[in-house]
Short mmCIF file of C-alpha atoms and ligand atoms in Angstrom, two decimals:
data_model
loop_
_atom_site.label_atom_id
_atom_site.label_comp_id
_atom_site.label_asym_id
_atom_site.label_seq_id
_atom_site.Cartn_x
_atom_site.Cartn_y
_atom_site.Cartn_z
CA MET J 150 -5.70 2.73 -25.58
CA LYS J 151 -6.67 6.14 -24.63
CA THR J 152 -7.20 6.59 -20.76
CA GLN J 153 -10.20 8.50 -19.64
CA LEU J 154 -10.01 10.88 -16.58
CA LEU J 155 -13.57 10.58 -14.47
CA ASP J 156 -14.48 12.84 -11.86
CA ALA J 157 -15.54 10.88 -8.62
CA ASN J 158 -17.75 13.86 -7.84
CA LYS J 159 -20.12 13.10 -10.63
CA PRO J 160 -22.48 10.36 -10.58
CA GLU J 161 -22.39 10.03 -14.14
CA ASP J 162 -18.78 9.22 -14.04
CA ILE J 163 -19.31 6.76 -11.06
CA ALA J 164 -21.91 4.79 -13.25
CA ALA J 165 -19.45 4.88 -16.22
CA ALA J 166 -16.36 3.41 -14.06
CA GLY J 167 -19.29 0.53 -12.76
CA GLU J 168 -19.93 -0.18 -17.04
CA ILE J 169 -16.31 -0.27 -17.42
CA LEU J 170 -15.52 -2.60 -14.64
CA ARG J 171 -18.63 -4.97 -15.64
CA GLY J 172 -17.47 -4.84 -19.06
CA GLY J 173 -14.15 -6.47 -18.03
CA GLY J 174 -11.96 -3.55 -18.04
CA LEU J 175 -9.65 -2.07 -15.81
CA VAL J 176 -10.26 1.32 -13.72
CA ALA J 177 -7.89 3.29 -10.97
CA ILE J 178 -9.98 4.36 -8.12
CA PRO J 179 -9.55 6.20 -5.17
CA THR J 180 -9.55 4.54 -1.74
CA GLU J 181 -8.72 6.17 1.43
CA THR J 182 -5.23 4.16 1.62
CA VAL J 183 -3.86 4.48 -2.07
CA TYR J 184 -5.58 4.58 -5.60
CA GLY J 185 -6.40 0.78 -6.26
CA LEU J 186 -6.29 -0.63 -9.83
CA ALA J 187 -9.90 -1.96 -10.28
CA ALA J 188 -11.28 -5.04 -12.12
CA ASN J 189 -14.13 -7.94 -11.60
CA ALA J 190 -12.75 -9.88 -8.94
CA LEU J 191 -14.85 -13.04 -9.96
CA ASP J 192 -13.76 -13.09 -13.68
CA GLY J 193 -10.13 -14.24 -14.04
CA ARG J 194 -9.58 -12.97 -17.58
CA SER J 195 -10.51 -9.47 -16.30
CA VAL J 196 -7.87 -10.02 -13.35
CA GLU J 197 -5.10 -10.93 -15.64
CA LYS J 198 -5.35 -7.41 -17.31
CA ILE J 199 -4.40 -5.95 -13.86
CA PHE J 200 -1.00 -8.23 -13.75
CA LEU J 201 -0.11 -7.23 -17.27
CA ALA J 202 -0.77 -3.20 -16.80
CA LYS J 203 1.07 -3.56 -13.52
CA GLY J 204 3.95 -5.76 -14.48
CA ARG J 205 3.07 -7.64 -11.55
CA PRO J 206 4.80 -10.84 -10.50
CA GLN J 207 1.76 -14.02 -11.19
CA ASP J 208 2.74 -15.32 -7.92
CA ASN J 209 1.52 -12.08 -6.06
CA PRO J 210 -2.04 -12.05 -4.80
CA LEU J 211 -4.47 -9.53 -4.91
CA ILE J 212 -7.02 -7.85 -2.31
CA VAL J 213 -11.00 -8.10 -3.15
CA HIS J 214 -12.81 -5.05 -2.26
CA ILE J 215 -16.56 -5.14 -0.97
CA SER J 216 -19.00 -2.52 -0.22
CA ALA J 217 -20.80 -4.11 2.62
CA PHE J 218 -19.65 -6.98 5.10
CA GLU J 219 -22.34 -9.09 3.88
CA GLU J 220 -20.60 -9.35 0.57
CA MET J 221 -17.59 -11.42 2.16
CA ALA J 222 -19.53 -14.25 2.79
CA PRO J 223 -19.56 -15.70 -0.71
CA LEU J 224 -16.03 -15.13 -1.13
CA VAL J 225 -15.08 -17.06 1.77
CA LYS J 226 -15.67 -20.84 3.07
CA GLU J 227 -16.49 -19.65 6.18
CA ILE J 228 -16.36 -15.97 8.24
CA PRO J 229 -13.72 -16.45 10.92
CA GLU J 230 -15.00 -15.19 14.75
CA ALA J 231 -12.37 -12.90 14.49
CA ALA J 232 -13.44 -11.15 11.31
CA LYS J 233 -16.49 -10.49 12.79
CA HIS J 234 -15.13 -8.75 15.52
CA LEU J 235 -12.57 -6.78 13.07
CA ALA J 236 -15.22 -5.85 10.88
CA ALA J 237 -17.30 -4.50 13.73
CA ALA J 238 -14.50 -2.47 15.06
CA TYR J 239 -12.56 -1.34 11.77
CA TRP J 240 -14.59 -1.74 8.79
CA PRO J 241 -15.30 0.16 6.17
CA GLY J 242 -11.50 1.03 6.83
CA PRO J 243 -8.08 0.27 6.14
CA LEU J 244 -7.69 -3.06 6.87
CA THR J 245 -7.47 -6.66 4.69
CA MET J 246 -8.19 -9.89 6.12
CA ILE J 247 -7.03 -13.26 4.94
CA SER J 248 -9.17 -16.49 5.21
CA GLU J 249 -9.95 -19.73 3.36
CA LYS J 250 -11.53 -18.76 -0.18
CA SER J 251 -14.71 -20.14 -1.62
CA ASP J 252 -14.74 -21.73 -4.99
CA ILE J 253 -15.84 -18.40 -6.95
CA VAL J 254 -12.87 -16.53 -6.02
CA PRO J 255 -10.64 -17.37 -9.29
CA PRO J 256 -6.97 -18.59 -8.93
CA GLN J 257 -5.91 -15.43 -10.56
CA VAL J 258 -6.90 -13.38 -7.38
CA SER J 259 -5.39 -15.86 -5.00
CA ALA J 260 -2.39 -16.47 -7.11
CA GLY J 261 -3.25 -19.99 -6.62
CA LEU J 262 -3.35 -20.10 -2.85
CA ASP J 263 -6.22 -21.12 -0.81
CA THR J 264 -7.00 -18.06 0.81
CA VAL J 265 -8.30 -14.95 -0.40
CA ALA J 266 -7.59 -11.21 1.10
CA VAL J 267 -10.88 -9.06 1.76
CA ARG J 268 -11.22 -5.35 2.48
CA PHE J 269 -14.23 -3.08 2.79
CA PRO J 270 -12.98 0.35 1.92
CA SER J 271 -14.32 3.74 3.56
CA HIS J 272 -13.98 6.04 0.54
CA PRO J 273 -17.18 6.97 -0.49
CA ALA J 274 -16.41 6.88 -3.96
CA ALA J 275 -14.87 3.44 -3.75
CA GLN J 276 -17.74 2.38 -2.28
CA ALA J 277 -19.94 4.10 -5.06
CA VAL J 278 -17.99 2.31 -7.99
CA ILE J 279 -18.33 -1.09 -6.20
CA ARG J 280 -21.81 -0.69 -5.88
CA ALA J 281 -22.13 0.40 -9.27
CA ALA J 282 -20.39 -2.18 -10.88
CA GLY J 283 -22.48 -4.66 -9.00
CA ILE J 284 -19.35 -7.01 -8.32
CA PRO J 285 -16.37 -7.31 -5.81
CA LEU J 286 -13.44 -5.46 -6.96
CA ALA J 287 -9.76 -7.09 -7.13
CA ALA J 288 -7.53 -4.28 -6.81
CA PRO J 289 -4.03 -3.84 -6.27
CA SER J 290 -2.07 -0.51 -5.68
CA ALA J 291 -2.37 1.18 -8.99
CA ASN J 292 1.07 1.66 -9.66
CA LEU J 293 3.84 -0.22 -12.09
CA SER J 294 5.35 -2.85 -10.12
CA GLY J 295 8.04 -1.73 -7.72
CA LYS J 296 7.06 1.89 -7.93
CA PRO J 297 5.98 4.05 -5.00
CA SER J 298 2.06 3.39 -4.89
CA PRO J 299 -0.38 6.26 -5.87
CA THR J 300 -1.84 8.71 -3.88
CA THR J 301 -3.06 11.07 -6.80
CA ALA J 302 -4.64 10.71 -9.88
CA ALA J 303 -1.62 12.43 -11.44
CA HIS J 304 0.60 9.63 -9.97
CA VAL J 305 -1.84 6.88 -11.30
CA LEU J 306 -1.65 8.60 -14.69
CA GLU J 307 2.47 8.71 -14.50
CA ASP J 308 2.50 4.98 -14.21
CA MET J 309 -0.65 3.85 -16.32
CA ASP J 310 -1.56 6.31 -18.96
CA GLY J 311 -2.53 4.65 -22.04
CA LYS J 312 -2.64 0.96 -20.50
CA ILE J 313 -5.75 1.50 -18.43
CA GLU J 314 -9.46 2.15 -19.52
CA ALA J 315 -9.89 4.90 -16.82
CA VAL J 316 -9.00 6.87 -13.87
CA LEU J 317 -11.34 8.11 -11.45
CA ASP J 318 -9.94 11.28 -9.88
CA GLY J 319 -10.91 11.62 -6.11
CA GLY J 320 -8.25 13.98 -4.66
CA PRO J 321 -5.36 12.68 -2.51
CA CYS J 322 -5.76 9.54 -0.36
CA ALA J 323 -6.23 10.26 3.37
CA VAL J 324 -3.96 7.76 4.67
CA GLY J 325 -1.38 7.47 2.26
CA VAL J 326 0.15 3.92 2.65
CA GLU J 327 -1.84 0.45 1.80
CA SER J 328 -4.25 -1.43 4.11
CA THR J 329 -3.04 -3.20 7.15
CA VAL J 330 -3.23 -6.96 6.11
CA ILE J 331 -3.78 -9.60 8.93
CA THR J 332 -4.25 -13.36 8.26
CA LEU J 333 -6.85 -15.16 10.17
CA ALA J 334 -6.07 -18.42 8.72
CA ALA J 335 -3.44 -18.68 11.11
CA ASP J 336 -3.80 -19.23 14.85
CA PRO J 337 -3.08 -16.82 16.32
CA PRO J 338 -3.58 -14.07 13.80
CA ARG J 339 -0.50 -12.94 12.07
CA LEU J 340 0.08 -9.25 10.84
CA LEU J 341 1.51 -9.33 7.68
CA ARG J 342 1.50 -5.97 6.66
CA PRO J 343 1.43 -2.79 8.77
CA GLY J 344 -1.08 0.12 7.32
CA GLY J 345 -3.59 2.73 8.98
CA ILE J 346 -5.08 -0.04 11.69
CA THR J 347 -2.27 -0.28 14.04
CA LEU J 348 -1.26 -3.34 15.90
CA ASP J 349 -2.37 -2.12 19.28
CA GLN J 350 -5.76 -1.42 17.54
CA LEU J 351 -5.60 -5.07 16.28
CA ARG J 352 -4.88 -6.57 19.83
CA ALA J 353 -7.48 -4.27 21.38
CA VAL J 354 -9.92 -6.70 19.73
CA LEU J 355 -8.07 -9.96 19.05
CA GLY J 356 -5.94 -10.16 21.98
CA GLU J 357 -2.58 -12.05 20.83
CA VAL J 358 -1.52 -11.10 17.19
CA GLN J 359 2.16 -12.05 16.02
CA VAL J 360 4.01 -10.09 13.96
CA ASP J 361 5.47 -11.80 10.35
CA PRO J 362 9.22 -11.40 10.76
CA ALA J 363 8.96 -9.92 7.22
CA VAL J 364 7.36 -6.60 8.51
CA MET J 365 10.84 -5.45 10.13
CA ASN J 366 13.46 -7.48 8.18
CA PRO J 367 14.28 -9.16 4.62
CA LEU J 368 13.39 -12.59 3.88
CA ALA J 369 16.50 -14.99 4.48
CA ALA J 370 17.60 -16.30 1.36
CA GLY J 371 14.96 -19.65 0.28
CA GLU J 372 12.79 -18.40 3.23
CA LYS J 373 9.33 -18.60 2.06
CA ALA J 374 7.01 -15.30 2.25
CA SER J 375 3.58 -15.65 3.99
CA SER J 376 2.67 -12.40 2.33
CA PRO J 377 3.91 -13.14 -1.51
CA GLY J 378 4.23 -9.13 -1.67
CA MET J 379 6.73 -9.03 1.01
CA LYS J 380 9.47 -10.49 -1.04
CA TYR J 381 9.64 -7.89 -3.63
CA LYS J 382 11.52 -4.81 -4.10
CA HIS J 383 8.84 -2.36 -3.54
CA TYR J 384 8.09 1.28 -3.24
CA SER J 385 11.40 2.54 -4.71
CA PRO J 386 11.99 5.44 -6.50
CA LYS J 387 14.87 5.47 -9.32
CA ALA J 388 17.11 6.90 -6.51
CA ASN J 389 19.10 4.76 -4.26
CA VAL J 390 17.41 5.27 -0.83
CA VAL J 391 19.63 5.03 2.43
CA ILE J 392 18.23 5.12 5.66
CA VAL J 393 20.21 6.79 8.10
CA ASP J 394 19.60 6.01 11.94
CA ALA J 395 20.36 8.62 14.03
CA PRO J 396 19.22 11.67 15.62
CA PHE J 397 18.78 14.72 13.68
CA GLU J 398 21.88 16.36 14.92
CA LYS J 399 24.20 13.33 13.51
CA TYR J 400 21.91 12.93 10.35
CA ARG J 401 22.37 16.53 9.43
CA ASP J 402 26.17 16.48 9.85
CA TYR J 403 26.27 13.03 7.77
CA VAL J 404 24.36 14.41 5.27
CA ASN J 405 26.29 17.80 5.16
CA ALA J 406 29.81 15.73 4.97
CA HIS J 407 28.24 13.82 1.96
CA ASN J 408 26.81 16.51 -0.15
CA ALA J 409 27.86 15.62 -3.71
CA PRO J 410 26.14 16.69 -6.74
CA GLY J 411 22.93 13.84 -7.24
CA THR J 412 22.76 13.91 -3.32
CA ALA J 413 19.52 14.57 -1.83
CA ALA J 414 17.66 14.32 1.57
CA LEU J 415 13.97 12.87 2.88
CA CYS J 416 13.56 14.76 6.41
CA TYR J 417 10.87 15.66 8.28
CA THR J 418 9.05 19.02 8.03
CA GLY J 419 11.29 21.97 9.05
CA GLU J 420 14.54 20.12 9.01
CA ASP J 421 15.51 20.94 5.46
CA ALA J 422 16.72 24.52 6.44
CA ALA J 423 19.70 23.19 8.06
CA LEU J 424 20.73 20.62 5.44
CA ASP J 425 23.22 21.41 2.39
CA VAL J 426 21.61 19.38 -0.12
CA PRO J 427 18.19 19.20 -1.67
CA ALA J 428 15.74 18.13 0.34
CA VAL J 429 12.16 16.80 0.08
CA CYS J 430 10.47 16.58 3.74
CA TYR J 431 7.57 14.27 4.67
CA GLY J 432 5.63 15.00 7.74
CA GLY J 433 6.83 16.33 11.30
CA GLU J 434 8.95 14.02 13.28
CA SER J 435 6.51 12.70 15.54
CA ASP J 436 3.34 13.04 13.26
CA TYR J 437 3.21 9.57 12.14
CA ALA J 438 -0.07 10.08 10.20
CA ALA J 439 1.49 12.84 8.04
CA GLN J 440 4.44 11.10 7.11
CA ALA J 441 2.20 8.28 6.03
CA ARG J 442 0.04 10.66 3.78
CA GLU J 443 3.16 12.31 2.40
CA LEU J 444 5.67 9.33 1.95
CA PHE J 445 4.74 8.12 -1.52
CA ASP J 446 4.76 11.43 -3.04
CA ALA J 447 7.87 12.38 -1.60
CA LEU J 448 9.37 9.39 -3.11
CA ARG J 449 7.99 10.14 -6.31
CA ARG J 450 9.06 14.02 -5.84
CA LEU J 451 12.71 12.71 -5.25
CA ASP J 452 12.89 11.42 -8.87
CA ASP J 453 10.67 13.74 -10.71
CA ASP J 454 11.53 17.25 -9.07
CA LEU J 455 15.48 16.91 -7.90
CA GLY J 456 16.37 13.79 -10.20
CA ALA J 457 18.20 12.44 -6.98
CA ARG J 458 20.80 9.83 -7.48
CA THR J 459 21.39 9.09 -3.64
CA VAL J 460 18.73 9.94 -1.15
CA TYR J 461 19.57 9.84 2.66
CA ALA J 462 16.42 9.40 4.43
CA ARG J 463 15.36 9.79 8.24
CA CYS J 464 14.46 6.64 10.12
CA PRO J 465 10.85 6.25 10.71
CA GLU J 466 10.07 5.33 14.31
CA PRO J 467 8.32 1.85 14.24
CA LYS J 468 5.49 3.02 16.47
CA ASP J 469 1.64 3.35 15.70
CA VAL J 470 1.09 3.88 12.14
CA GLY J 471 4.96 4.76 12.18
CA LEU J 472 5.24 1.37 11.68
CA ALA J 473 4.05 1.09 8.46
CA VAL J 474 5.83 4.03 7.21
CA TYR J 475 9.08 2.21 8.50
CA ASN J 476 7.94 -1.08 6.66
CA ARG J 477 7.30 0.76 3.34
CA LEU J 478 10.50 3.14 3.81
CA ILE J 479 12.88 0.19 4.28
CA ARG J 480 11.72 -1.75 1.41
CA ALA J 481 12.10 1.55 -0.86
CA ALA J 482 15.79 1.56 0.81
CA GLY J 483 16.34 -2.18 -0.21
CA PHE J 484 17.00 -2.49 3.54
CA GLU J 485 20.13 -0.46 3.45
CA VAL J 486 20.52 1.51 6.96
CA ILE J 487 23.64 3.44 8.31
CA HIS J 488 23.43 3.39 12.18
CA LEU J 489 25.08 6.26 14.10
CA GLY J 490 23.56 5.65 17.25
P1 AMP A 789 -1.42 -4.63 -3.02
O1 AMP A 789 -2.78 -4.80 -3.04
O2 AMP A 789 -0.63 -4.15 -4.05
O3 AMP A 789 -1.38 -3.53 -1.71
O4 AMP A 789 -0.83 -5.96 -2.71
C1 AMP A 789 -1.62 -6.63 -1.61
C2 AMP A 789 -0.81 -7.46 -0.66
O5 AMP A 789 -1.51 -8.39 -0.05
C3 AMP A 789 0.51 -8.12 -1.33
O6 AMP A 789 1.29 -8.05 -0.25
C4 AMP A 789 -0.11 -9.63 -1.05
O7 AMP A 789 0.96 -10.43 -1.02
C5 AMP A 789 -0.96 -9.82 0.21
N1 AMP A 789 -1.78 -10.78 -0.20
C6 AMP A 789 -3.07 -10.45 -0.86
N2 AMP A 789 -3.65 -11.70 -0.64
C7 AMP A 789 -3.18 -12.49 -0.23
C8 AMP A 789 -3.44 -14.10 0.40
N3 AMP A 789 -4.31 -14.67 0.23
N4 AMP A 789 -2.24 -14.39 1.46
C9 AMP A 789 -1.46 -13.58 1.57
N5 AMP A 789 -1.02 -12.27 1.42
C10 AMP A 789 -1.71 -11.94 0.39
MG1 MG A 790 1.19 -2.59 -4.48
#
C-alpha cells in the first residue's frame, strides 16, 4: 500500500482524510498529545486494522475521539456526574475518561471490557477530521507497538509507511506525551495514566482521586492491570535504557566513568557539555512541559542518530507533568533504575 502524505492546513486534505476513514481505512492524525492512528470507532472490522498495523496486543483497548461533548452520550451507558465536571474544566484537551460503554461500541474497541475510554482533543486538525468523517474515531498512538509514540509525521512514517492509507501532517505535537487517563468506573475515580492534565488539576475538580499503583511501579507477577496498556513494555528505543537517580554531579561522574563505545546519555538541556559520551537533551531540569514535549523524539534520536546500545538517563522528577515523563521513561527503561542518592 502507498501511504499518502496529507497536509492538515489544506481543507481538501482534511476532507480526503474523512473520506478514507468513512470508507474503513486508517489515517494517522495529529493531536495535541501524540499522533493517533485513527479508524471508524463504530466498525469493528475497521478497528481490527489498527491492531494489525501496530502489532498491538488484542487485549489492549483503544481511546475513542470525539469533536464535541454531546458526542459522548451515545458511546456510554450514562454520563457520570464527574465526567460533566471534568469536561467543563479540561475538554477539549489531553484528558481521557473511562466509563461504562453502550452497545454501539464494538468489542474490538474496548478489548472485551464493559467500559470505554473517550477523549475530546483540542487540536483543531483532529477536531476537523472527526467532523469531516462524521463518526467517532478510535485512535491509539500511531507507533509500532512497543516503540516510542510519534510526535511528528516523520515519526509516524518511520513506523507506518506502506501499512496505512494516509498520514495527516499537522506539525509537532504540543504536549508530546499521551493523554491523562482516569477511570470514573471506580469509586473514588482512579488515575490510570498520567499526562498533560495533572493529578492536582483532577483533584481540584473531583476532590479524591486515587493513583493506580501501576503509574509508578511495575506490576507484580500475576497482578491484573486496571489499564491493560500498563503491563506491556513500552516507549522503548532499541538501546538499553537505564535511569540514573542522582543529582547532576553524581550522574555526570557515573556516566563519565562508564563511557565505553556505544554508551550515550539522555540528559537535560545544557548538561551535555560536561559529559564524555554522546548525548541527547530533552528539556530543562525543571521544565516538565519541555521534557514531555521532547522525550519521545529524544528516544528515537538515541537510536537513529547515535546508534546507542546503552543509555544512561537522568531521572525525571515525578511532579506535575513530570509524573507523565517519569511514567513513560521508567517503562522505556524496563524499570531499571540505579540510585546514587
Ligand atoms: P494509547 O491509545 O496507545 O495511548 O493507549 C490507550 C491507553 O488507554 C492504554 O493504556 C489502554 O490500556 C487504556 N485504555 C483504553 N480503554 C480502556 C478501558 N476501557 N479501560 C482501561 N484502560 C483503557
Ligand atoms: Mg500507545
